[in-house]
mmCIF file of C-alpha atoms in Angstrom:
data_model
loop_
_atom_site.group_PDB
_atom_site.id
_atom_site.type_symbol
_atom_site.label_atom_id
_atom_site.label_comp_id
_atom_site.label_asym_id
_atom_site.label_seq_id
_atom_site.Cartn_x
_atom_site.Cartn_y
_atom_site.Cartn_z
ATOM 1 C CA UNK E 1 -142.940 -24.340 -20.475
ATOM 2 C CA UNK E 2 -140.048 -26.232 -22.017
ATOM 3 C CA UNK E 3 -139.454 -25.810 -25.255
ATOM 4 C CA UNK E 4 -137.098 -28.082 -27.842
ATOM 5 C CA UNK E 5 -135.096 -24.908 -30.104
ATOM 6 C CA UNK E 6 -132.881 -25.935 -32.791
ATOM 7 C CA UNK E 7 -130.248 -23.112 -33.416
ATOM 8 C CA UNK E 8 -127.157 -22.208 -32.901
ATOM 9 C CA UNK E 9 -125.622 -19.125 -31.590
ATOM 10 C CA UNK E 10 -125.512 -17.536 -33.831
ATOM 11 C CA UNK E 11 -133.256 -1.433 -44.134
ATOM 12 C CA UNK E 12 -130.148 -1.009 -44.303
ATOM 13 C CA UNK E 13 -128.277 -2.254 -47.239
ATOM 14 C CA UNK E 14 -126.269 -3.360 -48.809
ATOM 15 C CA UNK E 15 -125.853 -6.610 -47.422
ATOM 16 C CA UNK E 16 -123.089 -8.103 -49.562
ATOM 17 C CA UNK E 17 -120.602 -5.005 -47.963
ATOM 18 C CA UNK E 18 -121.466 -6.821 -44.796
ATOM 19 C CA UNK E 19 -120.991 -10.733 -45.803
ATOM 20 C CA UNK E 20 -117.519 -9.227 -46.787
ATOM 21 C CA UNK E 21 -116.314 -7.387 -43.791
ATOM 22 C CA UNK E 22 -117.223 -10.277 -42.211
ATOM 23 C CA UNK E 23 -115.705 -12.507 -43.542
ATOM 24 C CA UNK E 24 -112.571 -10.425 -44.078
ATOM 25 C CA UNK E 25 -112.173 -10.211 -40.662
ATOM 26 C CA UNK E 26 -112.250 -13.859 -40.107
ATOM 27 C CA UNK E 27 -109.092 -14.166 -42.275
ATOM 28 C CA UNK E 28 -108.073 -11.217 -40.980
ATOM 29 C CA UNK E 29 -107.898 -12.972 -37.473
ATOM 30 C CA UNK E 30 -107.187 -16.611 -38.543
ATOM 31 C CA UNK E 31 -104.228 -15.636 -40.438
ATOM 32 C CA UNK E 32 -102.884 -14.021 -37.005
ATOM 33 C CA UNK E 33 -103.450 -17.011 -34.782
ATOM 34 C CA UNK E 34 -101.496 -18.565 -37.136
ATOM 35 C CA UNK E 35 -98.252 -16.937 -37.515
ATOM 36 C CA UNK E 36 -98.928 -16.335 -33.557
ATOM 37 C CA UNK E 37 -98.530 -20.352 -33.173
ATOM 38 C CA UNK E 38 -95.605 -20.295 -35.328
ATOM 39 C CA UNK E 39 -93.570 -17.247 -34.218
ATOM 40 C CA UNK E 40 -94.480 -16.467 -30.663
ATOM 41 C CA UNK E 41 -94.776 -19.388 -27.767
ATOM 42 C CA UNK E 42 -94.679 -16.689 -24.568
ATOM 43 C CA UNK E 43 -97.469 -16.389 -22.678
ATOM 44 C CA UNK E 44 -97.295 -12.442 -23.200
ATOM 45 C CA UNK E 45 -97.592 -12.895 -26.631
ATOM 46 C CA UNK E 46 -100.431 -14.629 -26.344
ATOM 47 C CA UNK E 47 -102.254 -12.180 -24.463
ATOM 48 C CA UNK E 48 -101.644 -9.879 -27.059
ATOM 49 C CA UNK E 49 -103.047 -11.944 -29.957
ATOM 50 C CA UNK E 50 -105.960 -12.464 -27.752
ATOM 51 C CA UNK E 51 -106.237 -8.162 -26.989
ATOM 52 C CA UNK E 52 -105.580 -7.821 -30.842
ATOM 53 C CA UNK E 53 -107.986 -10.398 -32.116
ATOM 54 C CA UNK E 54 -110.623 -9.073 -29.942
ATOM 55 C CA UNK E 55 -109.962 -5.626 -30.905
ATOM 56 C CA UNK E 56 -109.952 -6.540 -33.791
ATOM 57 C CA UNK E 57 -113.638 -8.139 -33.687
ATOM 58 C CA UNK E 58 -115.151 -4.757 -31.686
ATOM 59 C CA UNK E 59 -113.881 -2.760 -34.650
ATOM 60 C CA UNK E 60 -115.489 -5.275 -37.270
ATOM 61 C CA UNK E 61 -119.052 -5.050 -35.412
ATOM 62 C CA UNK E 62 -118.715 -1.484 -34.764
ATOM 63 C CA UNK E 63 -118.082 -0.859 -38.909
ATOM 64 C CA UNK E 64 -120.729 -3.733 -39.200
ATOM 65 C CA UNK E 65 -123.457 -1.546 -37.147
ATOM 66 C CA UNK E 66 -123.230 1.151 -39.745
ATOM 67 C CA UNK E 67 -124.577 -0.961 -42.595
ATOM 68 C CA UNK E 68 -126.927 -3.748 -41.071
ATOM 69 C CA UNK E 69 -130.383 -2.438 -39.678
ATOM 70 C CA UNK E 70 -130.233 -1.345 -36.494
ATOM 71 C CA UNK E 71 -131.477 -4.808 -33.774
ATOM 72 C CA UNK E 72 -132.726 -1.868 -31.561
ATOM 73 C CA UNK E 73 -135.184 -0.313 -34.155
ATOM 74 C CA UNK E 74 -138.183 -1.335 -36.131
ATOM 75 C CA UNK E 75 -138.033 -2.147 -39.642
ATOM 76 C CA UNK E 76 -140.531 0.696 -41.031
ATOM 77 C CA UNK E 77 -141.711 4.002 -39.312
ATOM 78 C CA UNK E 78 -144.787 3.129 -37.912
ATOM 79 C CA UNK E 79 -146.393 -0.333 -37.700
ATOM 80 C CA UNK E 80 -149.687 -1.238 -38.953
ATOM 81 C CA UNK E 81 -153.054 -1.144 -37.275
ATOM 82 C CA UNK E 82 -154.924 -4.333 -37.614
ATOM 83 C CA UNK E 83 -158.468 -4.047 -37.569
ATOM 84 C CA UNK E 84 -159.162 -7.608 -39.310
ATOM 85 C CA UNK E 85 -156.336 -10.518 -37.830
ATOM 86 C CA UNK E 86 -158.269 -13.142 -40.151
ATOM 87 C CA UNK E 87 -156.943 -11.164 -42.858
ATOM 88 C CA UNK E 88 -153.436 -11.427 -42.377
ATOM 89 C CA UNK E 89 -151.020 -13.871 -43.546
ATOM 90 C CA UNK E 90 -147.141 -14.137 -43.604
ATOM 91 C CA UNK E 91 -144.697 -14.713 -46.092
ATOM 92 C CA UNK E 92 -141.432 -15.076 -45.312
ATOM 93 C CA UNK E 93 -138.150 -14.705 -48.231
ATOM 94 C CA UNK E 94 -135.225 -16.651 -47.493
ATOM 95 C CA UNK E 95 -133.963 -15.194 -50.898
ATOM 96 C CA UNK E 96 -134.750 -11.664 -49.827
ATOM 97 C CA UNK E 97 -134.232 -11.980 -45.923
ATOM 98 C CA UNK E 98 -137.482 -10.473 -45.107
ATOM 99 C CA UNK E 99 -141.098 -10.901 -43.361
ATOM 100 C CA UNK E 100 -143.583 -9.479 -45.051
ATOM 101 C CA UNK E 101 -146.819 -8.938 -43.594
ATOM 102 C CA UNK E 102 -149.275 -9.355 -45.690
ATOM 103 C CA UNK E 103 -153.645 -7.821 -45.382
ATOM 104 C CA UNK E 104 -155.242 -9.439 -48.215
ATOM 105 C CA UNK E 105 -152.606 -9.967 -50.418
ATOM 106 C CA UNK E 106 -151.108 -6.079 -49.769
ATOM 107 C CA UNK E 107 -148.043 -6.193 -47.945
ATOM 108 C CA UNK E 108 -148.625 -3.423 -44.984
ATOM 109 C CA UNK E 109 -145.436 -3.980 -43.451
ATOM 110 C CA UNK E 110 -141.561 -5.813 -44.034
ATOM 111 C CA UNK E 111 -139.403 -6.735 -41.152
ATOM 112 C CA UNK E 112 -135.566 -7.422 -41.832
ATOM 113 C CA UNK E 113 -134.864 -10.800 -40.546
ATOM 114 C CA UNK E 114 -132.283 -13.861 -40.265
ATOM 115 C CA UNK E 115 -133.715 -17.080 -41.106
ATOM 116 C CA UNK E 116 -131.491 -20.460 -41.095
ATOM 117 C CA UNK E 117 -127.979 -20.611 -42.177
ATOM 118 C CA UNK E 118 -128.591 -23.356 -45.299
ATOM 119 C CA UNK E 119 -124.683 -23.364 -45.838
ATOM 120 C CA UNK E 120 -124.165 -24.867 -41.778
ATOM 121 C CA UNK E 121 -126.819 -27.563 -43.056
ATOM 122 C CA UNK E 122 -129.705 -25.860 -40.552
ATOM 123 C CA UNK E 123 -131.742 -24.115 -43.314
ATOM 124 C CA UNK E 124 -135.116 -22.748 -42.283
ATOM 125 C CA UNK E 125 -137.878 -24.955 -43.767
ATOM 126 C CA UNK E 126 -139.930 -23.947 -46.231
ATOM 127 C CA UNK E 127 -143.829 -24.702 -47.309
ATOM 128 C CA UNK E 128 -146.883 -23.954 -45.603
ATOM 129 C CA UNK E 129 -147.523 -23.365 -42.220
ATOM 130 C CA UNK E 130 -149.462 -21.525 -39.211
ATOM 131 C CA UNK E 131 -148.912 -19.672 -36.456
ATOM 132 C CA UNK E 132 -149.076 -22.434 -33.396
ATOM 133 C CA UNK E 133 -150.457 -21.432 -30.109
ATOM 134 C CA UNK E 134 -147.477 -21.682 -28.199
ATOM 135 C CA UNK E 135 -145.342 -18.238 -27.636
ATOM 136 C CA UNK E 136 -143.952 -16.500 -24.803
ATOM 137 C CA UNK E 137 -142.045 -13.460 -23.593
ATOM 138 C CA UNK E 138 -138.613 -15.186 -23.420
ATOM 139 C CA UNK E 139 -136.568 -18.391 -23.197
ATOM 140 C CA UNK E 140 -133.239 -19.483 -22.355
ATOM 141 C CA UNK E 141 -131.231 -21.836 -24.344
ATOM 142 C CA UNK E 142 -128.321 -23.375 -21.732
ATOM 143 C CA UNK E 143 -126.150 -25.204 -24.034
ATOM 144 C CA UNK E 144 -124.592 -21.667 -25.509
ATOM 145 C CA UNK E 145 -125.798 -19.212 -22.796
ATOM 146 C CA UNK E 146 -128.363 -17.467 -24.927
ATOM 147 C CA UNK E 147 -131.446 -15.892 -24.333
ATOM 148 C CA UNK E 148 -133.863 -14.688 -27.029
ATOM 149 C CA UNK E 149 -137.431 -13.023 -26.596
ATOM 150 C CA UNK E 150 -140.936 -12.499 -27.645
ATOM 151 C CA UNK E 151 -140.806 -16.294 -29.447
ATOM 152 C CA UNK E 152 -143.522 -17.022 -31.297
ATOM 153 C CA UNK E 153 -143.711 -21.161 -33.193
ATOM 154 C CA UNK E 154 -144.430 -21.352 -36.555
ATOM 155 C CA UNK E 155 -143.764 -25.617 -36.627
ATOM 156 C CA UNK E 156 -143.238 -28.357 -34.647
ATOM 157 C CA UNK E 157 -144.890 -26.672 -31.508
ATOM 158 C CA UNK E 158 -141.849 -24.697 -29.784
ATOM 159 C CA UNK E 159 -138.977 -26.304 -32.625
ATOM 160 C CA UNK E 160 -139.535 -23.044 -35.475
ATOM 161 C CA UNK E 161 -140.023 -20.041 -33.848
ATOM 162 C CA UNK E 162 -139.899 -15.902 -34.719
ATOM 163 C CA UNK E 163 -138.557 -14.577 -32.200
ATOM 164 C CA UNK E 164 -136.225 -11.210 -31.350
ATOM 165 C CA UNK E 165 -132.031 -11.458 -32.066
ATOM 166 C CA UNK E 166 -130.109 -13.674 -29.460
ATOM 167 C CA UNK E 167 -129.062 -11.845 -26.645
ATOM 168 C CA UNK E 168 -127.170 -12.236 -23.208
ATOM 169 C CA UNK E 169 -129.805 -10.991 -21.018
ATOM 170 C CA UNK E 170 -132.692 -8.929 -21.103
ATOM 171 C CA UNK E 171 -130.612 -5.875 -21.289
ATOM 172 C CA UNK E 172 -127.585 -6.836 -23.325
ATOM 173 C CA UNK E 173 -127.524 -7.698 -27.370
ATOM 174 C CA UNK E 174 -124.915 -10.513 -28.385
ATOM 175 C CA UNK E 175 -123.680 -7.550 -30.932
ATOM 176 C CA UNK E 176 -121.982 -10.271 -33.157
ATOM 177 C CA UNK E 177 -124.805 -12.508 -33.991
ATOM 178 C CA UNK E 178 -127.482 -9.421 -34.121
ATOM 179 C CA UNK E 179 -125.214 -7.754 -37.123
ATOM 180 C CA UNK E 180 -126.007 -10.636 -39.301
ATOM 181 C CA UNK E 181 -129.238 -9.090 -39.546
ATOM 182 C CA UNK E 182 -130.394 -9.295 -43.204
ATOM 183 C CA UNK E 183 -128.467 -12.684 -43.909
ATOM 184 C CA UNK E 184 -128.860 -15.911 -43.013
ATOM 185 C CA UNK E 185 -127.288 -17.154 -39.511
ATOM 186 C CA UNK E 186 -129.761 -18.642 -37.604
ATOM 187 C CA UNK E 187 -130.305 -23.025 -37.177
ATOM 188 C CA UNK E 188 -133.590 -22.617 -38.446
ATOM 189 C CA UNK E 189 -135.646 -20.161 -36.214
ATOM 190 C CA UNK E 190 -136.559 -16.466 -38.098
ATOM 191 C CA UNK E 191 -134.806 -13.808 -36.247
ATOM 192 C CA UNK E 192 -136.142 -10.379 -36.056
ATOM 193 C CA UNK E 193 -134.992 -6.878 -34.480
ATOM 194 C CA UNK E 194 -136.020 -6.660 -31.105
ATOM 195 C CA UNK E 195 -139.281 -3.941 -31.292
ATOM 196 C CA UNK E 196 -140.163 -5.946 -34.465
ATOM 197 C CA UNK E 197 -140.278 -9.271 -32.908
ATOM 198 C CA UNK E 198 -142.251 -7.674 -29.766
ATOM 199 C CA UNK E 199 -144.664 -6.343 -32.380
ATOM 200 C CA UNK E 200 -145.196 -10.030 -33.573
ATOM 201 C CA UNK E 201 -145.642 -11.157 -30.863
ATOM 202 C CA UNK E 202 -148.438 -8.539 -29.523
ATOM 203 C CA UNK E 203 -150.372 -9.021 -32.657
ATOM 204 C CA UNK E 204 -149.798 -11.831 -35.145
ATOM 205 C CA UNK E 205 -152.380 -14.637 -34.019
ATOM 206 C CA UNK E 206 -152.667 -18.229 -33.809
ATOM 207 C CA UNK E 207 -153.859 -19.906 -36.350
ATOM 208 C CA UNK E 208 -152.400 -16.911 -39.454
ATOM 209 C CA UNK E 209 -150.787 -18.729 -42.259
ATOM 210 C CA UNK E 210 -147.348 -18.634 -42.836
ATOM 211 C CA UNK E 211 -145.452 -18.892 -46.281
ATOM 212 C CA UNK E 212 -142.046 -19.890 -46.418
ATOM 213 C CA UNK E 213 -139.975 -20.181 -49.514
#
């Protein structure tokens, strides 16, 4: 089945260490393409600000992995048994960068998350909503080469979905969009570690409201 998505490619605290090796490694690396363009116009030079740059990048997610929650591993211990789906609900913080799932008004489990990057003008949108009926195991997205799985649509019928971080393939994590974990980075859709998101998918039915603010 087709399905329109509207992104971009995209407990461990603290977050805010991360936001700033981040971005201190994006001035890190600007400010070397630029006195690359002004000092150096051999081609060997240029292969070396491409080797450093990207060196430079594998350190940054390397550091990054040791402060963001692990993409590979579920948010809590052990995930909840539901007995009763008509007693679960959703709500989602944008604020707090977390799914919390909620029996009766008890939250029995939080999942770290990325919902939509409101600063790139593709926030996720907020209100009232349900789960839709349409999910599946995985989809493709051509325009950047990404794949993400276990999608699950919240609105719009296949537009906002939960689904797992972006990856290459079924096998291989695109590292530098899954350490924004815990921050916002997505166009819209909520993204979740990958054994969280296939635990959404297994067990959150159609039809459970969703709160989003």
């Amino acid at each position: 089945m087709a399905i329109s998505v509207y992104f971009f490619k995209e407990h461990r605290d603290p977050m805010q260490n991360a936001k700033a090796m981040i971005s201190k490694a994006e001035k890190n690396n600007k400010g070397t393409k630029q006195k690359a363009s002004k000092h150096n116009s051999s081609e060997n030079n240029k292969e070396s600000l491409t080797t450093d740059t990207t060196q430079s990048t594998v350190e940054t997610i390397d550091q990054l992995k040791e402060t963001v929650h692990p993409w590979n591993e579920p948010s809590e211990p052990a995930y909840p048994n539901i007995q009763h789906p008509e007693a679960i609900s959703i709500e989602v913080s944008i604020a707090d960068q977390r799914v919390y799932i909620k029996e009766q008004d008890k939250t029995i489990y939080t999942m770290i998350c990325s919902t939509g990057d409101s600063k790139a003008g593709t926030p996720t949108p907020t209100g009232e909503f349900v789960i839709e009926p349409e999910r599946g195991d995985k989809f493709y997205w051509a325009d950047d080469d990404d794949w993400a799985y276990n999608w699950v649509s919240f609105s719009g019928h296949g537009i906002y979905l939960f689904h797992s971080v972006l990856m290459w393939n079924e096998h291989e994590v695109e590292e530098k969009e899954a350490v924004r974990l815990g921050q916002e980075a997505s166009h819209g859709c909520i993204r979740l570690p990958l054994p969280d998101s296939k635990w959404f998918y297994d067990n959150i039915t159609t039809g459970t409201p969703v709160t989003i603010s």
